[in-house]
Structure formats: structure tokens, C-alpha cells
mmCIF file of C-alpha atoms in Angstrom:
data_model
loop_
_atom_site.group_PDB
_atom_site.id
_atom_site.type_symbol
_atom_site.label_atom_id
_atom_site.label_comp_id
_atom_site.label_asym_id
_atom_site.label_seq_id
_atom_site.Cartn_x
_atom_site.Cartn_y
_atom_site.Cartn_z
ATOM 1 C CA MET A 2 40.850 8.494 -36.358
ATOM 2 C CA THR A 3 37.565 7.730 -33.998
ATOM 3 C CA PRO A 4 37.006 9.060 -30.818
ATOM 4 C CA HIS A 5 37.143 5.083 -29.780
ATOM 5 C CA ALA A 6 40.475 5.320 -31.253
ATOM 6 C CA SER A 7 41.553 8.349 -30.250
ATOM 7 C CA SER A 8 40.856 7.717 -26.384
ATOM 8 C CA LEU A 9 43.049 4.856 -26.959
ATOM 9 C CA ARG A 10 45.758 6.125 -28.008
ATOM 10 C CA ALA A 11 45.442 9.119 -25.156
ATOM 11 C CA GLU A 12 45.829 6.633 -23.017
ATOM 12 C CA ALA A 13 48.749 4.861 -23.921
ATOM 13 C CA ASN A 14 50.665 8.242 -24.417
ATOM 14 C CA ARG A 15 49.688 8.720 -20.571
ATOM 15 C CA ARG A 16 50.889 4.844 -19.907
ATOM 16 C CA HIS A 17 54.649 5.588 -21.694
ATOM 17 C CA ILE A 18 54.763 9.259 -19.697
ATOM 18 C CA LEU A 19 54.493 8.316 -16.227
ATOM 19 C CA ASP A 20 56.423 4.976 -17.236
ATOM 20 C CA VAL A 21 59.295 7.110 -18.104
ATOM 21 C CA ALA A 22 58.558 9.820 -15.405
ATOM 22 C CA LEU A 23 58.621 7.526 -12.991
ATOM 23 C CA ALA A 24 61.903 5.909 -14.133
ATOM 24 C CA GLU A 25 63.320 9.344 -14.810
ATOM 25 C CA LEU A 26 62.313 10.836 -11.188
ATOM 26 C CA LEU A 27 63.928 7.509 -9.572
ATOM 27 C CA ARG A 28 66.745 8.768 -11.626
ATOM 28 C CA ALA A 29 67.181 12.113 -10.786
ATOM 29 C CA PRO A 30 64.342 13.320 -8.225
ATOM 30 C CA ASP A 31 64.255 17.014 -9.502
ATOM 31 C CA ALA A 32 64.068 16.049 -13.282
ATOM 32 C CA SER A 33 62.104 18.595 -14.557
ATOM 33 C CA MET A 34 58.598 18.512 -16.987
ATOM 34 C CA HIS A 35 60.972 19.585 -20.110
ATOM 35 C CA HIS A 36 63.221 16.815 -19.381
ATOM 36 C CA ILE A 37 60.414 14.098 -19.472
ATOM 37 C CA ALA A 38 59.033 15.171 -21.950
ATOM 38 C CA LEU A 39 62.528 14.769 -24.171
ATOM 39 C CA ALA A 40 62.924 11.138 -22.094
ATOM 40 C CA ALA A 41 59.624 10.356 -23.240
ATOM 41 C CA GLY A 42 59.530 11.796 -27.299
ATOM 42 C CA VAL A 43 56.548 14.043 -26.568
ATOM 43 C CA ALA A 44 56.201 17.552 -26.664
ATOM 44 C CA ARG A 45 56.377 19.304 -23.041
ATOM 45 C CA ARG A 46 52.895 20.062 -24.322
ATOM 46 C CA THR A 47 51.574 16.353 -24.639
ATOM 47 C CA VAL A 48 53.024 15.995 -21.090
ATOM 48 C CA TYR A 49 51.021 18.900 -19.274
ATOM 49 C CA GLY A 50 47.966 17.947 -21.543
ATOM 50 C CA HIS A 51 47.603 15.182 -19.639
ATOM 51 C CA PHE A 52 49.301 16.340 -16.207
ATOM 52 C CA PRO A 53 49.121 19.943 -15.604
ATOM 53 C CA SER A 54 51.906 20.222 -12.631
ATOM 54 C CA ARG A 55 54.300 18.593 -11.846
ATOM 55 C CA ASP A 56 53.048 18.053 -8.368
ATOM 56 C CA ALA A 57 50.537 16.195 -10.253
ATOM 57 C CA LEU A 58 52.493 14.226 -12.709
ATOM 58 C CA VAL A 59 54.082 12.882 -9.125
ATOM 59 C CA ALA A 60 50.883 12.549 -7.389
ATOM 60 C CA ALA A 61 49.588 9.872 -10.202
ATOM 61 C CA LEU A 62 52.545 8.275 -9.594
ATOM 62 C CA ILE A 63 52.189 7.630 -5.953
ATOM 63 C CA GLY A 64 48.585 6.832 -6.517
ATOM 64 C CA GLU A 65 49.217 4.022 -8.499
ATOM 65 C CA ALA A 66 52.343 3.022 -5.784
ATOM 66 C CA VAL A 67 49.201 3.229 -3.925
ATOM 67 C CA GLU A 68 47.384 1.091 -5.875
ATOM 68 C CA ALA A 69 50.390 -1.612 -5.283
ATOM 69 C CA VAL A 70 50.771 -1.444 -2.148
ATOM 70 C CA GLU A 71 46.826 -2.199 -1.389
ATOM 71 C CA GLN A 72 47.219 -5.078 -3.447
ATOM 72 C CA ALA A 73 50.375 -6.512 -2.394
ATOM 73 C CA HIS A 74 48.983 -5.774 0.662
ATOM 74 C CA ALA A 75 46.399 -7.963 0.527
ATOM 75 C CA VAL A 76 47.789 -10.683 -1.543
ATOM 76 C CA GLY A 77 50.053 -11.061 1.053
ATOM 77 C CA ARG A 78 47.725 -11.589 3.778
ATOM 78 C CA GLU A 79 45.330 -13.891 1.883
ATOM 79 C CA GLY A 80 44.908 -16.962 3.440
ATOM 80 C CA VAL A 81 46.928 -17.061 6.888
ATOM 81 C CA ALA A 82 45.095 -17.512 9.892
ATOM 82 C CA ASP A 83 47.723 -16.312 11.923
ATOM 83 C CA PRO A 84 47.986 -12.178 12.877
ATOM 84 C CA ALA A 85 51.564 -12.111 13.234
ATOM 85 C CA GLU A 86 52.456 -14.366 10.246
ATOM 86 C CA ALA A 87 49.250 -12.797 8.132
ATOM 87 C CA LEU A 88 51.057 -9.470 9.055
ATOM 88 C CA ALA A 89 54.663 -10.280 8.552
ATOM 89 C CA ARG A 90 54.016 -12.167 4.750
ATOM 90 C CA SER A 91 51.783 -8.783 3.905
ATOM 91 C CA LEU A 92 54.779 -6.293 4.825
ATOM 92 C CA LEU A 93 57.237 -8.148 2.966
ATOM 93 C CA ALA A 94 54.599 -8.167 0.105
ATOM 94 C CA VAL A 95 54.718 -4.432 0.999
ATOM 95 C CA TRP A 96 58.122 -4.200 0.600
ATOM 96 C CA GLU A 97 58.973 -5.534 -2.797
ATOM 97 C CA VAL A 98 56.489 -2.479 -4.174
ATOM 98 C CA VAL A 99 57.561 0.865 -1.675
ATOM 99 C CA ASP A 100 61.230 -0.488 -2.746
ATOM 100 C CA ARG A 101 60.772 0.696 -6.702
ATOM 101 C CA TYR A 102 58.633 3.551 -5.446
ATOM 102 C CA ARG A 103 60.963 4.765 -2.134
ATOM 103 C CA LEU A 104 62.950 7.378 -4.171
ATOM 104 C CA LEU A 105 59.622 8.897 -4.888
ATOM 105 C CA LEU A 106 59.152 9.270 -0.577
ATOM 106 C CA SER A 107 60.411 12.899 -1.047
ATOM 107 C CA LEU A 108 58.976 13.665 -3.777
ATOM 108 C CA ALA A 109 55.525 12.825 -2.656
ATOM 109 C CA ARG A 110 56.322 14.881 0.677
ATOM 110 C CA GLN A 111 56.491 17.882 -1.127
ATOM 111 C CA SER A 112 53.460 17.437 -3.341
ATOM 112 C CA LEU A 113 51.448 15.576 -0.580
ATOM 113 C CA THR A 114 51.613 16.512 3.489
ATOM 114 C CA MET A 115 52.095 12.812 5.236
ATOM 115 C CA GLU A 116 48.184 12.526 6.243
ATOM 116 C CA GLY A 117 47.306 13.130 2.305
ATOM 117 C CA ILE A 118 48.809 10.042 2.367
ATOM 118 C CA ARG A 119 47.675 8.420 4.828
ATOM 119 C CA ASP A 120 44.301 9.241 3.484
ATOM 120 C CA ARG A 121 45.376 7.270 0.416
ATOM 121 C CA LEU A 122 46.184 4.247 2.260
ATOM 122 C CA GLY A 123 42.774 3.940 4.220
ATOM 123 C CA ALA A 124 42.231 0.058 3.185
ATOM 124 C CA VAL A 125 45.466 -0.957 3.765
ATOM 125 C CA HIS A 126 45.740 0.998 7.225
ATOM 126 C CA ALA A 127 42.243 -1.049 7.877
ATOM 127 C CA ALA A 128 43.520 -4.417 7.385
ATOM 128 C CA GLY A 129 46.599 -3.676 9.193
ATOM 129 C CA THR A 130 44.991 -2.635 11.870
ATOM 130 C CA ARG A 131 42.739 -5.146 12.405
ATOM 131 C CA LEU A 132 46.121 -7.995 12.412
ATOM 132 C CA ILE A 133 47.337 -5.872 14.948
ATOM 133 C CA GLN A 134 44.482 -6.340 17.099
ATOM 134 C CA ARG A 135 43.876 -9.917 16.419
ATOM 135 C CA ALA A 136 48.122 -10.638 17.314
ATOM 136 C CA LEU A 137 47.329 -8.665 20.341
ATOM 137 C CA ASP A 138 44.212 -10.351 21.734
ATOM 138 C CA ASP A 139 46.244 -13.839 21.721
ATOM 139 C CA GLY A 140 49.300 -12.292 22.860
ATOM 140 C CA ALA A 141 51.907 -12.124 19.706
ATOM 141 C CA PHE A 142 51.916 -8.574 20.276
ATOM 142 C CA THR A 143 52.615 -7.263 23.263
ATOM 143 C CA SER A 144 52.075 -3.314 23.272
ATOM 144 C CA PRO A 145 51.109 -0.672 25.350
ATOM 145 C CA LEU A 146 49.108 1.237 23.023
ATOM 146 C CA PRO A 147 46.676 0.112 21.226
ATOM 147 C CA ALA A 148 45.807 -0.998 17.819
ATOM 148 C CA GLU A 149 45.938 1.785 15.829
ATOM 149 C CA GLY A 150 48.374 3.857 17.706
ATOM 150 C CA LEU A 151 50.572 1.237 17.222
ATOM 151 C CA ARG A 152 50.081 0.995 13.343
ATOM 152 C CA TYR A 153 51.057 4.264 13.261
ATOM 153 C CA VAL A 154 54.637 3.820 15.159
ATOM 154 C CA LEU A 155 54.623 0.924 11.875
ATOM 155 C CA GLU A 156 53.879 3.432 9.691
ATOM 156 C CA GLY A 157 56.613 5.754 11.024
ATOM 157 C CA VAL A 158 59.331 2.847 11.075
ATOM 158 C CA LEU A 159 58.565 1.952 7.855
ATOM 159 C CA PHE A 160 58.942 5.415 6.158
ATOM 160 C CA SER A 161 61.685 5.879 8.006
ATOM 161 C CA VAL A 162 63.734 2.550 6.565
ATOM 162 C CA MET A 163 62.593 3.769 3.474
ATOM 163 C CA GLU A 164 64.499 7.167 3.568
ATOM 164 C CA ALA A 165 67.842 5.267 5.661
ATOM 165 C CA THR A 166 67.825 3.064 3.032
ATOM 166 C CA ASN A 167 67.681 5.793 0.269
ATOM 167 C CA ALA A 168 70.497 7.770 2.025
ATOM 168 C CA GLY A 169 72.232 4.512 1.835
ATOM 169 C CA HIS A 170 72.497 3.017 5.532
ATOM 170 C CA VAL A 171 70.198 0.148 4.663
ATOM 171 C CA ARG A 172 71.821 -2.380 1.665
ATOM 172 C CA PRO A 173 67.863 -2.573 -0.251
ATOM 173 C CA GLU A 174 68.583 -6.165 -0.635
ATOM 174 C CA GLU A 175 68.623 -6.793 2.972
ATOM 175 C CA ALA A 176 65.357 -4.060 3.704
ATOM 176 C CA GLY A 177 62.898 -6.049 3.212
ATOM 177 C CA ARG A 178 63.617 -8.450 5.895
ATOM 178 C CA ALA A 179 65.205 -6.316 8.065
ATOM 179 C CA THR A 180 62.746 -4.131 7.870
ATOM 180 C CA THR A 181 59.649 -6.882 8.748
ATOM 181 C CA VAL A 182 61.672 -8.225 11.980
ATOM 182 C CA THR A 183 62.297 -4.564 12.960
ATOM 183 C CA LEU A 184 58.434 -3.785 12.710
ATOM 184 C CA LEU A 185 57.232 -7.142 14.555
ATOM 185 C CA CYS A 186 60.074 -6.014 16.733
ATOM 186 C CA ALA A 187 58.555 -2.716 17.503
ATOM 187 C CA ALA A 188 54.837 -4.119 18.127
ATOM 188 C CA GLY A 189 56.114 -6.586 20.978
ATOM 189 C CA MET A 190 57.651 -9.761 19.380
ATOM 190 C CA PRO A 191 60.561 -10.720 20.860
ATOM 191 C CA HIS A 192 63.676 -10.718 18.041
ATOM 192 C CA ASP A 193 64.075 -14.657 18.193
ATOM 193 C CA ARG A 194 60.322 -15.544 17.553
ATOM 194 C CA ALA A 195 60.641 -11.956 14.769
ATOM 195 C CA ALA A 196 63.883 -13.427 12.669
ATOM 196 C CA GLU A 197 62.116 -17.310 12.702
ATOM 197 C CA LEU A 198 59.265 -16.574 11.512
ATOM 198 C CA VAL A 199 60.276 -13.541 8.333
ATOM 199 C CA ALA A 200 63.109 -16.573 7.655
ATOM 200 C CA GLY A 201 60.182 -19.461 7.326
ATOM 201 C CA ILE A 202 58.551 -17.167 5.159
ATOM 202 C CA LEU A 203 61.582 -15.933 3.169
ATOM 203 C CA ASP A 204 63.283 -19.781 3.191
ATOM 204 C CA ARG A 205 60.282 -21.902 1.975
#
């Protein structure tokens, strides 16, 4: 086997292990590396060859989730001039991604600090803060907090809704709409306006 073919095979194995690990961890968050190896149909040493620990495997999955969130956030706000609408669209797009990964939140908190998660979301935070500042400047949002502080609040609400959804207190099929309206209201937008804005986006 040539070095190039060997490299491609190794990458394909890594991709397969990640895909299986995500499915298994979403189904059973306590799934062990041994269980993941069995589900993937590979030897345990193969899994450890790519990921030296379970925390490393979870970190790799969280890294992919962060990349997906960054892309969804960018696509959601692209070409939208109104900052409140841009933020709402980006939140709806992000929820579609985090809804897939939300059950990994507890695992992420075991293997990464919240500050570490925030560091990985730096690009999303910067873009979100700019949108919040513009919405505050034009009066769409009203808050005693500065934009960066308000962004922290909204992020905390988002994580809390993810946990509430995991715990069965929020229905997954309603969570995206409800979360976006809640975040807009937390930013100081009247509920009627927030609900109308989100409904208009979803119904188009």
C-alpha cells in the first residue's frame, strides 16, 4: 500500500469512528471506548490510535460541532441587513446544528471547561456581538447591558434551553422557534415583535 493510500485509509477510519461515536454517545452518553470500537467494527487499539482517550474523542466531536455552528451562523446572517433579523436567522440556523449535538453538552462540560468552549466559539461570539451592538444602536434591542455582556446572557440562555430539552422539559420540535423568540426577548425586543419576526422567517 502506498503512503498516500495508507493516509486515505487512516482518514476514512477516523471519519468512520467519529460518525459511529457520535451516534453511540447520543444514544448512550456513558458509552465506553470499548463499546464504540465494537459498534464501529474495529479493534479498540484502532480507536486509541486515533484518539488517545475518551476525552480526546469527545473533544474532536465538539470541534466538529463548533465548525458546524460557525458555518450555520455565517450562512444564517449572510446578506441580511437588519441586525435583529440577521441574529434571529443565525440563531435558527445554529439551533438546527446544536439540536444534533446538544446531548453532547454534558460530555463537553466533563472534558472541557465552559471557558474552553467559549474560546472555540470565538468567531461566532465576535459576529454575534457585532449584531447585538447594531441592534442596540438602532433601538431593536433594549438592555442595560453592553453588547458583550448581553451576548454572554444570550449564550447562557441557549445552553440552558439545550439542557432543558435534554431533560425533556422542552419539545425538540418546538425548541428552535421557542429558543430564538426567548433570546430576542432577553435582548429587549417586545415578545409580539420577536414572535412575529421568527414566524415570518420560518413561514417563508
